[in-house]
Coordinates of C-alpha atoms in Angstrom, one line a residue:
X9 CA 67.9 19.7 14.9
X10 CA 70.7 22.4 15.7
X11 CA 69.5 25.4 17.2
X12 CA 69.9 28.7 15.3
X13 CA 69.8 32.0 17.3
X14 CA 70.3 34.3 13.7
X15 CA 66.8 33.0 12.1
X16 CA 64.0 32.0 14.4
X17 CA 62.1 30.0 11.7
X18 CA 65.1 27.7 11.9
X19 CA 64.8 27.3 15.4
X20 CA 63.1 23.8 16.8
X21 CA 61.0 25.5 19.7
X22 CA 60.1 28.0 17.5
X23 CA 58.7 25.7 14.3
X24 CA 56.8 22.8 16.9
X25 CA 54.9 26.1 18.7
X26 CA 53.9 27.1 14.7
X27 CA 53.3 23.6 13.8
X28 CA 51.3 22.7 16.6
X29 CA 48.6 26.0 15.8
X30 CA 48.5 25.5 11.9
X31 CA 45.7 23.9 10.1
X32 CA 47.0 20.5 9.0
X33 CA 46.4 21.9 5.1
X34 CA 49.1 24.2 6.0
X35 CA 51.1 22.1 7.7
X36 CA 51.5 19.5 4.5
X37 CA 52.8 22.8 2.6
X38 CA 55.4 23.4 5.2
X39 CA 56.8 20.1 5.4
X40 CA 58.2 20.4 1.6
X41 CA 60.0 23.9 2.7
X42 CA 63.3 22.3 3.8
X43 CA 64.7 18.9 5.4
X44 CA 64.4 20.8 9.1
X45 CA 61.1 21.8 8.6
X46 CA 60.1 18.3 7.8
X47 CA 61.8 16.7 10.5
X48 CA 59.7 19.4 13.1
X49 CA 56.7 18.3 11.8
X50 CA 56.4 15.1 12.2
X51 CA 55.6 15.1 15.5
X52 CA 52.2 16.5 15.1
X53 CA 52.0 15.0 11.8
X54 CA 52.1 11.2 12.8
X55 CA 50.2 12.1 15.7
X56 CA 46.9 14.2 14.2
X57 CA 46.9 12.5 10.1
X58 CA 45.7 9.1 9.3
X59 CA 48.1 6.0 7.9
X60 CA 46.3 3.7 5.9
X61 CA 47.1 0.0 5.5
X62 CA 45.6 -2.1 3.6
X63 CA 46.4 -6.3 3.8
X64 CA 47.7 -6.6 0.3
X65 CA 48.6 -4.7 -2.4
X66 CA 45.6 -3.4 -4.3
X67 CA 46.4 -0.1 -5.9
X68 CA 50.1 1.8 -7.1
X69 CA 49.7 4.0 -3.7
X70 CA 48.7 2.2 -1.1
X71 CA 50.8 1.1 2.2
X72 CA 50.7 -2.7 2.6
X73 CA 51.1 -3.9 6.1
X74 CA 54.1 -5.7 5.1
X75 CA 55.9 -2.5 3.9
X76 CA 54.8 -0.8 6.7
X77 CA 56.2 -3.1 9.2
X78 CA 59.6 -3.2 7.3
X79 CA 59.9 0.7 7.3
X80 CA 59.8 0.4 11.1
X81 CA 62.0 -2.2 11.5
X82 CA 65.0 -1.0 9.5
X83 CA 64.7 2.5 11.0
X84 CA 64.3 1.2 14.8
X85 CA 68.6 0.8 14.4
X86 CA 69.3 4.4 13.0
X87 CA 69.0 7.7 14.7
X88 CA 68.0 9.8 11.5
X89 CA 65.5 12.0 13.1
X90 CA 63.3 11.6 10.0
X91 CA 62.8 8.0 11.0
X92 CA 59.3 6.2 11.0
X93 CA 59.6 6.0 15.1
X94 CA 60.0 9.8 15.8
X95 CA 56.1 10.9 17.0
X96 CA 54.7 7.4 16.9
X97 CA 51.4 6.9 14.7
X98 CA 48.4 6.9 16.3
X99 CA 45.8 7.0 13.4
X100 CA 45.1 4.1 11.8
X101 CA 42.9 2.8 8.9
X102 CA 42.7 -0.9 8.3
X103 CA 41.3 -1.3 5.0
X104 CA 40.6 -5.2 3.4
X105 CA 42.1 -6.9 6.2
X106 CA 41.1 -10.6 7.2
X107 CA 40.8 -11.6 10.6
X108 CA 41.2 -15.2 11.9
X109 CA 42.4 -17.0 14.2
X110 CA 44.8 -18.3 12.5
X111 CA 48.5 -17.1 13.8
X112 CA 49.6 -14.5 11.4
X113 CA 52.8 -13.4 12.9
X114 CA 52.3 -9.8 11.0
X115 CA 49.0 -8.9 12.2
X116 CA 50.3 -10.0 15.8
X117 CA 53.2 -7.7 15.5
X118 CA 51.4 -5.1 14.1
X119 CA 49.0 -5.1 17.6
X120 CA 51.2 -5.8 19.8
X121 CA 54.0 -2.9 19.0
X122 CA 51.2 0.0 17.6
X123 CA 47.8 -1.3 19.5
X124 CA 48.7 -0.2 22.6
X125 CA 49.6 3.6 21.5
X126 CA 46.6 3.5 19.0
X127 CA 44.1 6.3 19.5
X128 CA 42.0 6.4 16.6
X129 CA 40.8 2.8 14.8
X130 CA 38.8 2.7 11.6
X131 CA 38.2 -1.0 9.8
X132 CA 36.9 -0.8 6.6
X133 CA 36.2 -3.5 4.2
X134 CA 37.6 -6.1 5.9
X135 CA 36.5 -9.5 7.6
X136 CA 36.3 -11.3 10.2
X137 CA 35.8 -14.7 10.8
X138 CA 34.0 -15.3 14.0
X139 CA 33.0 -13.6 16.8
X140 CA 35.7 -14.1 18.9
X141 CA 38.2 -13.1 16.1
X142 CA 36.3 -9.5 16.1
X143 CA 36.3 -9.5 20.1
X144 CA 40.1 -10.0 20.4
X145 CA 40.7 -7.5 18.1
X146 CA 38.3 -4.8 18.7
X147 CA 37.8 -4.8 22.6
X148 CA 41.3 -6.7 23.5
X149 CA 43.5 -5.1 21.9
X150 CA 43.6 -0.8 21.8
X151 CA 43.4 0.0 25.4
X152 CA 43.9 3.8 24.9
X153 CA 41.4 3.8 21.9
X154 CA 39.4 7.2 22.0
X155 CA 38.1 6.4 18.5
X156 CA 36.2 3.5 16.5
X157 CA 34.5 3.2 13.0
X158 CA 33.5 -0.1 12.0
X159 CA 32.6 0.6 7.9
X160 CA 31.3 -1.8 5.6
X161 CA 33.0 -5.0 7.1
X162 CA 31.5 -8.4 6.5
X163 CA 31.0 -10.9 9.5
X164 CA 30.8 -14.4 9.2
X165 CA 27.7 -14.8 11.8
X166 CA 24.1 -16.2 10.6
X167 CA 20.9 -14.1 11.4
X168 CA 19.8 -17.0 14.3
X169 CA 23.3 -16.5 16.1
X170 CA 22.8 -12.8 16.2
X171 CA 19.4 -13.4 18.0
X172 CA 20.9 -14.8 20.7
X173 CA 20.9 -12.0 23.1
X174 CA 22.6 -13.6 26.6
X175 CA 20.8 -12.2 29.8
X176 CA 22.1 -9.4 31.2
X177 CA 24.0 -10.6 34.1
X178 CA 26.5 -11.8 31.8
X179 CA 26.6 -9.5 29.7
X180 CA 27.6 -7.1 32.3
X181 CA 30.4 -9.7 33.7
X182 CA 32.0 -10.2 30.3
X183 CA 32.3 -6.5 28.8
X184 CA 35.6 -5.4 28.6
X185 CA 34.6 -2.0 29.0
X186 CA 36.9 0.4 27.2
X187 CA 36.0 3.7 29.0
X188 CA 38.1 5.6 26.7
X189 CA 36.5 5.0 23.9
X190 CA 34.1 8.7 23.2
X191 CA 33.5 8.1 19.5
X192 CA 31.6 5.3 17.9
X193 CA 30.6 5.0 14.0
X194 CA 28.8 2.0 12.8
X195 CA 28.0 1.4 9.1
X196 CA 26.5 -2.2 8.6
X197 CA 26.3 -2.2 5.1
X198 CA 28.4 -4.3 2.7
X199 CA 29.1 -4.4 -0.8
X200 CA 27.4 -6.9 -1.5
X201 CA 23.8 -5.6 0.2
X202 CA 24.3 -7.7 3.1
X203 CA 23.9 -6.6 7.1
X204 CA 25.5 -8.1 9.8
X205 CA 27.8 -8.3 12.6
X206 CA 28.6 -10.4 15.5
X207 CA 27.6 -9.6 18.4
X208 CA 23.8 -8.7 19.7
X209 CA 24.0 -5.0 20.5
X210 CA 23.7 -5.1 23.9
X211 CA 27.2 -7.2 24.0
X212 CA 28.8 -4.6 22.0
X213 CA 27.9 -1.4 23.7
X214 CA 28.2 -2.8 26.8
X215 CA 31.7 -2.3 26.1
X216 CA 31.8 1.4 25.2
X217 CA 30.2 3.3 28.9
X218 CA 31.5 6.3 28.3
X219 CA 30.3 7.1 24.4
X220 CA 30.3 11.3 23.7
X221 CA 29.4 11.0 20.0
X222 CA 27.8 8.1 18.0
X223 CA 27.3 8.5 13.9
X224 CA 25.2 5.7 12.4
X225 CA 25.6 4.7 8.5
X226 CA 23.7 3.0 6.0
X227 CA 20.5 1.7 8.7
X228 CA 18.4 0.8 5.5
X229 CA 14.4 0.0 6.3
X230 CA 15.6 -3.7 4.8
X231 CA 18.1 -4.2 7.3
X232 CA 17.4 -7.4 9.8
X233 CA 14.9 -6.5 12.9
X234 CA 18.2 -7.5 15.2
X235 CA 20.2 -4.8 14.1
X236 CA 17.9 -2.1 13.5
X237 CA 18.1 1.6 14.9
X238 CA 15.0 0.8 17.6
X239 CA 16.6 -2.6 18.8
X240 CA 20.3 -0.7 19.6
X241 CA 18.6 1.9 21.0
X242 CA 16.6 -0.5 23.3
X243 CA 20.1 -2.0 24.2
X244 CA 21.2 0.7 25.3
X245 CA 18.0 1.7 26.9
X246 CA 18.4 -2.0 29.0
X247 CA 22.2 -1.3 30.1
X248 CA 20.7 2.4 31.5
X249 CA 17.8 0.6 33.5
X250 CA 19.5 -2.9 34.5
X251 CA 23.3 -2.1 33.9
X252 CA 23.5 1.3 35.6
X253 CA 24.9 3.0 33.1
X254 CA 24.6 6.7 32.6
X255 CA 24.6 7.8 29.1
X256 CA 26.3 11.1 28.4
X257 CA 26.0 11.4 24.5
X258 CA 26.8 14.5 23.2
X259 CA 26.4 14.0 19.6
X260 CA 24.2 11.9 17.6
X261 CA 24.2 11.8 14.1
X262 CA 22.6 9.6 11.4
X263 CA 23.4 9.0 7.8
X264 CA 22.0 7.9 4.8
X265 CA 19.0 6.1 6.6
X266 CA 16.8 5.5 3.0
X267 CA 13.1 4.8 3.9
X268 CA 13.6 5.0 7.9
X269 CA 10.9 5.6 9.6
X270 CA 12.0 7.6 13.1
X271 CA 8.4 7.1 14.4
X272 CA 9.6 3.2 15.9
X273 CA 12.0 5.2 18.0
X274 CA 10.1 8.2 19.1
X275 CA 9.4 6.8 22.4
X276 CA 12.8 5.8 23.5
X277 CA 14.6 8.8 23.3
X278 CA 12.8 10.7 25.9
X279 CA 13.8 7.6 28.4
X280 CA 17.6 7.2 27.1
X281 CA 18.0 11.0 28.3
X282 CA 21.1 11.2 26.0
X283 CA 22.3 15.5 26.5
X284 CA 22.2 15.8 23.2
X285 CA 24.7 19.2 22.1
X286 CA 24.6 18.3 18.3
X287 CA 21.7 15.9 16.3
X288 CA 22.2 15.3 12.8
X289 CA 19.2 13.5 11.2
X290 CA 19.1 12.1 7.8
X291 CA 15.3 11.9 6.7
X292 CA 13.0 10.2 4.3
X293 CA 10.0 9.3 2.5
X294 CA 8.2 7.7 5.9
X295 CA 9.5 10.7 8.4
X296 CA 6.3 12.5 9.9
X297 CA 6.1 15.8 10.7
X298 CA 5.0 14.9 14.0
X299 CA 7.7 12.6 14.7
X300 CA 10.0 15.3 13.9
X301 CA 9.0 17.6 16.0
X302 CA 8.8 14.9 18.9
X303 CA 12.4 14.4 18.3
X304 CA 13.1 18.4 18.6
X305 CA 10.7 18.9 21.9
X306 CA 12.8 16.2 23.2
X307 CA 16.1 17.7 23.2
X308 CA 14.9 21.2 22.8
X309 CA 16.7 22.1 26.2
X310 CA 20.3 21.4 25.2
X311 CA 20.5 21.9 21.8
X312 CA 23.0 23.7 20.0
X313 CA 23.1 22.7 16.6
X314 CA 20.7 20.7 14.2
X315 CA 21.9 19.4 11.0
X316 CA 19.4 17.6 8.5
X317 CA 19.5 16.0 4.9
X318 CA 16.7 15.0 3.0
X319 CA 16.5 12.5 0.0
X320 CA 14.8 13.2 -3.3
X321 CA 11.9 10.9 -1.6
X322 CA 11.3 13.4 1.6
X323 CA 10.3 16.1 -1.0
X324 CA 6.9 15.5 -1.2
X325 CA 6.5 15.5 2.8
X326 CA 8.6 19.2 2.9
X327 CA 6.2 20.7 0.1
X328 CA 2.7 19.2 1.8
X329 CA 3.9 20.6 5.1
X330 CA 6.8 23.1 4.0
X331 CA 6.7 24.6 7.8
X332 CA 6.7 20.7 9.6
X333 CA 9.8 22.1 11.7
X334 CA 8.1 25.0 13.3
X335 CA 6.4 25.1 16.6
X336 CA 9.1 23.9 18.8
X337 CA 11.1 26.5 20.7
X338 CA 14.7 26.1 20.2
X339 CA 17.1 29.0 22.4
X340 CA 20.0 27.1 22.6
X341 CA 20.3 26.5 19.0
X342 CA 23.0 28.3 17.4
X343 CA 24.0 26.4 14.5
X344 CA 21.2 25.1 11.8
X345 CA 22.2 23.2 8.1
X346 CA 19.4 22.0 6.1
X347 CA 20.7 20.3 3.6
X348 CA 19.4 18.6 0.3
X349 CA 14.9 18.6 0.1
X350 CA 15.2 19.3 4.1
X351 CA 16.0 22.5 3.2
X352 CA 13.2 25.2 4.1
X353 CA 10.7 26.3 1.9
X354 CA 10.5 29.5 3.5
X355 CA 12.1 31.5 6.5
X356 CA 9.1 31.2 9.0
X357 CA 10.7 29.1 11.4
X358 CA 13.5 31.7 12.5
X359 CA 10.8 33.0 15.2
X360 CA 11.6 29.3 17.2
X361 CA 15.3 29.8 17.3
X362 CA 16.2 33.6 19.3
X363 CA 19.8 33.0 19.6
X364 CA 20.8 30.9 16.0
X365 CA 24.5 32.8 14.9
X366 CA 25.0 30.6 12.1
X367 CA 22.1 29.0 9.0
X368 CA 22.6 27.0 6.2
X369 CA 19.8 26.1 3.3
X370 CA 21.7 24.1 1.2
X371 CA 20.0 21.8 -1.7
X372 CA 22.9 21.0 -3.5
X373 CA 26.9 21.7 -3.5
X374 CA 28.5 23.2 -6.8
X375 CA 32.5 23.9 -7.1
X376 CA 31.7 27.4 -6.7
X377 CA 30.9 26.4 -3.1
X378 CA 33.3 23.9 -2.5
X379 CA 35.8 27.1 -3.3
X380 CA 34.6 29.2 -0.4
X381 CA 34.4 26.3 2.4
X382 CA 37.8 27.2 3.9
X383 CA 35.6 30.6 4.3
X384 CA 32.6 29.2 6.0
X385 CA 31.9 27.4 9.1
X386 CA 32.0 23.7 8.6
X387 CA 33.6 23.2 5.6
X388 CA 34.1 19.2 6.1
X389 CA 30.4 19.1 6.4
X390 CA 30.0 20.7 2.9
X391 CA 33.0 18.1 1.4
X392 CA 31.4 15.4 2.9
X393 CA 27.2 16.7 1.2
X394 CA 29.4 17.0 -1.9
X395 CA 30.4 13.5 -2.0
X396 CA 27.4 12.1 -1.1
X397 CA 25.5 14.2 -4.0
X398 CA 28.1 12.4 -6.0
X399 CA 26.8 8.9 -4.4
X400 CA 23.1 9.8 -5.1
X401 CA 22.8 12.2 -7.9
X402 CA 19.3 12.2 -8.5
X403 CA 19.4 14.2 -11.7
X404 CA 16.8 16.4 -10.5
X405 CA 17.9 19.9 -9.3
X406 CA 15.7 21.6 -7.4
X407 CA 15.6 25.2 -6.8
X408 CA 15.4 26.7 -3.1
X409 CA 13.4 30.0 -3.0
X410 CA 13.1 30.4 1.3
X411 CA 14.0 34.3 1.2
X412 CA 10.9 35.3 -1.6
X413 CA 8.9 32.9 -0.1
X414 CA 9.4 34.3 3.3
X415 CA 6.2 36.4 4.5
X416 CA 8.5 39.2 6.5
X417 CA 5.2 40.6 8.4
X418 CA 5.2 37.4 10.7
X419 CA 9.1 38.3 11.4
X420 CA 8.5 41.6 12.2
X421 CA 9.5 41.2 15.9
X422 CA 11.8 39.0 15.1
X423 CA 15.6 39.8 15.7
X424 CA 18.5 37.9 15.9
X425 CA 21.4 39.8 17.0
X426 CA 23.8 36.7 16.8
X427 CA 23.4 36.0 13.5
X428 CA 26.5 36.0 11.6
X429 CA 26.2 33.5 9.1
X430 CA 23.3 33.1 6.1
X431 CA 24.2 30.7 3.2
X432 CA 21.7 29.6 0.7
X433 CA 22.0 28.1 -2.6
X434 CA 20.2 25.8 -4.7
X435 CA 20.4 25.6 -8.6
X436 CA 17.7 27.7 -10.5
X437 CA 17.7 30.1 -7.5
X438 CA 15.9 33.5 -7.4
X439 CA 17.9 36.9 -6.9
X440 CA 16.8 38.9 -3.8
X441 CA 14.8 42.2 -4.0
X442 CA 16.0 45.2 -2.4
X443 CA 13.0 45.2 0.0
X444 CA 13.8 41.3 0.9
X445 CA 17.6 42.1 1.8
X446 CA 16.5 45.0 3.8
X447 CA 14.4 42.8 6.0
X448 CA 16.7 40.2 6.6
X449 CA 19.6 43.3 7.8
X450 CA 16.6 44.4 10.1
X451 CA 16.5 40.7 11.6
X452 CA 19.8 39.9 11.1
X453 CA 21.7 43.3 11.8
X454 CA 25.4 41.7 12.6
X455 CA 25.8 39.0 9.8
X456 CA 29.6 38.6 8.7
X457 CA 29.4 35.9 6.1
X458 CA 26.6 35.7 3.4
X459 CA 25.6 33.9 0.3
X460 CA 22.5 34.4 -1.7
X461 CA 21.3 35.6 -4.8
X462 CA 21.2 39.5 -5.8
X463 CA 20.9 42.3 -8.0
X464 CA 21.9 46.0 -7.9
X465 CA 19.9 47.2 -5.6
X466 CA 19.9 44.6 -3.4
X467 CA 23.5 44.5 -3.4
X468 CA 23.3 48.4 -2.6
X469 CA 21.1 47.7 0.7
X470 CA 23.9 44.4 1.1
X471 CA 26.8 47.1 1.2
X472 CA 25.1 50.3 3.0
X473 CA 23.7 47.8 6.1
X474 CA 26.5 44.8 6.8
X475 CA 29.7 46.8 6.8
X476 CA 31.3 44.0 9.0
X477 CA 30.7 41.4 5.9
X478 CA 33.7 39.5 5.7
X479 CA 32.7 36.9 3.6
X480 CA 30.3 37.9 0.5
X481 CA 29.4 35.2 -2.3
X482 CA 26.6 36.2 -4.9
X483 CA 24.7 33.5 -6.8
X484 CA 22.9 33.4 -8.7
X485 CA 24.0 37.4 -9.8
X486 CA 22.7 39.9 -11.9
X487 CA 24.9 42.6 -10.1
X488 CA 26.8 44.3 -13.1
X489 CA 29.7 47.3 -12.7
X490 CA 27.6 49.8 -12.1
X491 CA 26.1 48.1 -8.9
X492 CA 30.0 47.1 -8.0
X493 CA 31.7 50.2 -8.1
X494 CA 28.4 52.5 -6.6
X495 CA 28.6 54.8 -9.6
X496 CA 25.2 55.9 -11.8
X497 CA 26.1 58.0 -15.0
X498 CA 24.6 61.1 -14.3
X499 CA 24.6 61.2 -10.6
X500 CA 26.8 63.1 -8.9
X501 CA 27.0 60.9 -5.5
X502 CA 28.4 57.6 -5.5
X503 CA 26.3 54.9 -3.9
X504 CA 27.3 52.1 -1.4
X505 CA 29.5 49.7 -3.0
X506 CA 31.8 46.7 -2.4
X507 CA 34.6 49.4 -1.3
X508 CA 32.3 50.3 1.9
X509 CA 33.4 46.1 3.2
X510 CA 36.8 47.3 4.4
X511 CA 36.5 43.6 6.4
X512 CA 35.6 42.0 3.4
X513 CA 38.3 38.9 3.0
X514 CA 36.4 36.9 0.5
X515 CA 34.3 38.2 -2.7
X516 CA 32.8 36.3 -5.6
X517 CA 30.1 36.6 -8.0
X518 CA 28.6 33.9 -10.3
X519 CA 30.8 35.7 -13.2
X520 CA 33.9 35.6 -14.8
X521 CA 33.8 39.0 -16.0
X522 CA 36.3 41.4 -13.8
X523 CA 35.2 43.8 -11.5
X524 CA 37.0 47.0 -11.8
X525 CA 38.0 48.6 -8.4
X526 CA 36.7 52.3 -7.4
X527 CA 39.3 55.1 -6.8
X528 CA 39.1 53.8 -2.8
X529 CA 40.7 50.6 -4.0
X530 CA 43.2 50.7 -1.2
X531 CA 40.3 50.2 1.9
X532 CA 39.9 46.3 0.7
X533 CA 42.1 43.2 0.7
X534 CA 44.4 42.3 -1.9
X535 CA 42.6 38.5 -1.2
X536 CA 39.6 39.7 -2.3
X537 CA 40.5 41.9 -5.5
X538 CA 41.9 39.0 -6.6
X539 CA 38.4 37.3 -6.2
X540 CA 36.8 40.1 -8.4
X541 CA 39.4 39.6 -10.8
X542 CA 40.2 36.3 -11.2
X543 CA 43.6 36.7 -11.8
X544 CA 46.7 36.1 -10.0
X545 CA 49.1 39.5 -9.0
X546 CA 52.2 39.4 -10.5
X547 CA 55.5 38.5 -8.0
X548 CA 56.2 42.1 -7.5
X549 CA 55.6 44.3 -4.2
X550 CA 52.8 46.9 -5.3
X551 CA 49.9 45.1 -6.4
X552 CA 47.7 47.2 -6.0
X553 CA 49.2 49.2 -9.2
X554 CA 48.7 46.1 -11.2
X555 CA 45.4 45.7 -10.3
X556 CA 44.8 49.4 -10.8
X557 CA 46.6 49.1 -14.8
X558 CA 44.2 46.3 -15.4
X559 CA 41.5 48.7 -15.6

């Protein structure tokens, strides 16, 4: 690209430093700017987004292997910056691939000229053949590999060959251990309801020493005794004691684990040692409260953040024992998302956790909140609850009431200056009293973003305590104009109002009527008059006189 001295956002060192800071949402608008643009941006572009390939042909869009392996052939002769080869791929998802042993000259080109430069693998859908097909692929042939998800893929093994667990000794003297390898997601489960995969555990992880995070999907109470959660975790339990390896896993995380029962694997943990940072737990119908707590006290040292969902079949155990998750002491949790039925019944448990910044009490996800992600902290987290609402929609909303449940006498010496994030929603919610809102701003005095249910008064105490509110959402809402704009016909004095947020950045209410701005319109952000109005400003310099003549 030619350098230009007259415009700096035409000049190449200037657009990589920009392109290599922007979200990658942003950086998919800038591509379509100009040809230059593009061709800047593919460096990170190919390096940080995903290519999917799929085998064959099965849909309009999608990228065949084939057509992949063309595109880089006929642009490894030309110099067209824009060319497949400029910022190599790294990313890859393999999706309905079958792997034999037979010699498919595509597959073995494929490997050989991107395997080597792959940092991120995910095989979905696909098959293999044998056991040694899946070994000369998986541990053979990505030796800078940082990433792995294995996700629904079917494996030609029988039940009796997966219970043949080789002694250690040689387990140990055939791993090929990829020590780059820090992320690992397993998800056994097929299509078709079936579990497998080829190797025993202990073969497989003996492969992977140096594992950081590990996310296990679909680990259904039906799935074979072999390839349970308890038996992997006694695999990896054996290569600690007999192997010498030193697990150092940061984050553990657990998905969609149906009638699980955690109790089979309550005593391992504490002799695994793993330093857990981050535990996500996915609970059910047979989860004790004691077993939960056993799995808190275990890792209550290094915690930082605790995220767990609940299916419909857990709510019975949340009501019978709605505060099962106090009683451990938790001060190095920070971050806490309960998510579906897991979420609290009331607020109790805040006593345990001195030095949380950030708390989510989530039962359900609406496009209202999908909106205001961007917003929040981990928005992929609430994309990803979304989907999975859409996966199990039990018809059944259920309404989350932990702030009037909450008994703030027991909180009374209870303050948490970190705090800076409170989100709860659930359908069929109750608005906040005044009286409710003014103890949470005594136990929460710095919050920044907020969603919960109000009315005028509440919203009053809301505007007059948390002046650094950048982020304000209000559902359900019965705050009308008066409460908005701080003005009572009659009184003299105008009242706090949303014009007393001068940080605010993000405002909505669960209406569509506007909310007219106060006289001290200019002390908040065009971003969020235009989420009290619902209406986009016109493309001319002073909005703020448009959004003054709309009133």
């Amino acid at each position: 690209m030619e350098e230009s001295n007259s415009n700096p956002m035409m000049n190449s060192v200037v657009l990589r430093n920009i392109f290599e800071m922007i979200p990658i949402s942003d950086l998919k608008s800038c591509r379509q700017v100009c040809k230059p643009w593009y061709e800047e941006s593919l460096t990170r572009w190919r390096r940080d987004m995903w290519l999917k390939l799929q085998e064959e042909n099965s849909s309009n869009d999608a990228l065949t292997l084939t057509n992949f392996l063309e595109l880089s052939k006929a642009n490894d002769s030309i110099s067209d910056p824009s060319s497949i080869e400029k910022g190599t791929f790294k990313k890859f998802k393999l999706q309905g691939w079958h792997f034999n042993s037979e010699n498919d000259e595509l597959k073995t080109r494929f490997l050989k000229t991107y395997g080597p430069v792959m940092t991120h693998l995910e095989i979905e859908q696909s098959v293999f053949d044998s056991r040694e097909d899946f070994e000369s692929v998986v541990f053979q042939s990505f030796p800078k590999l940082q990433s792995l998800s294995l996700n629904g893929n079917s494996y030609k093994v029988t039940e009796e060959q997966i219970k043949i667990v080789p002694p250690i000794n040689d387990v140990l003297s055939n791993a090929n251990k990829m020590s780059s390898v820090k992320d690992l997601q397993l998800n056994l489960w097929t299509h078709d309801g079936a579990a497998s995969f080829p190797l025993s555990y202990l073969e497989f992880f003996a492969n992977y020493p140096n594992l950081k995070n590990l996310k296990l999907c679909r680990f259904p109470w039906r799935i074979p005794n072999e390839l349970n959660l308890e038996n992997l975790l006694r695999a990896m339990l054996t290569l600690s004691k007999n192997g010498g390896y030193s697990w150092a896993l940061e984050n553990f995380a657990t998905f969609h684990m149906y009638g699980y029962s955690y109790s089979q694997v309550i005593s391992l943990l504490p002799q695994l040692q793993f330093p857990l940072i981050s535990l996500t737990l996915d609970i059910g119908c047979n989860t004790r409260p004691s077993d939960f707590k056993m799995i808190l006290k275990t890792y209550a040292n290094t915690l930082r953040k605790l995220v767990v969902y609940g299916s419909g079949h857990s709510l019975k155990l949340i009501e019978d024992n709605p505060d099962f998750r106090i009683g451990v002491q938790l001060k190095s949790l920070t971050e806490l998302r309960l998510f579906e039925t897991a979420a609290s019944l009331n607020l109790n448990f805040l006593q345990f956790m001195p030095n949380l910044r950030s708390l989510f009490l989530v039962k359900e996800i609406d496009s209202t909140m999908l909106n205001a992600a961007p917003f929040l902290s981990d928005p992929d987290l609430l994309r990803d609850l979304h989907n999975r609402q859409k996966e199990y929609d039990s018809g059944n909303p259920i309404a989350v009431y932990p702030i009037p449940n909450t008994d703030f006498s027991q909180l009374r010496n209870t303050v948490l200056p970190g705090m800076e994030e409170l989100v709860v929603f659930g359908k069929n919610n109750k608005v906040c009293t005044a009286k409710q809102i003014a103890a949470l701003s005594r136990m929460m005095p710095n919050l920044k973003r907020l969603r919960v249910g109000l009315e005028n008064d509440g919203f009053r105490v809301v505007c007059n305590a948390w002046k650094e509110l950048e982020v304000l959402i209000i559902q359900p809402c019965e705050v009308n104009n008066s409460g908005i704009t701080g003005t009572i016909p009659g009184l003299p004095i105008q009242l706090p109002n949303l014009y007393d947020l001068t940080r605010l950045r993000y405002f909505i209410k669960d209406t569509t009527a506007p909310v007219p701005p106060c006289t001290r319109c200019s002390r908040i952000t065009d971003e969020a008059l235009w989420q009290c109005t619902r209406r986009s400003p016109p493309p001319f310099p002073d909005v703020r006189d448009w959004y003054s003549e709309m009133f």
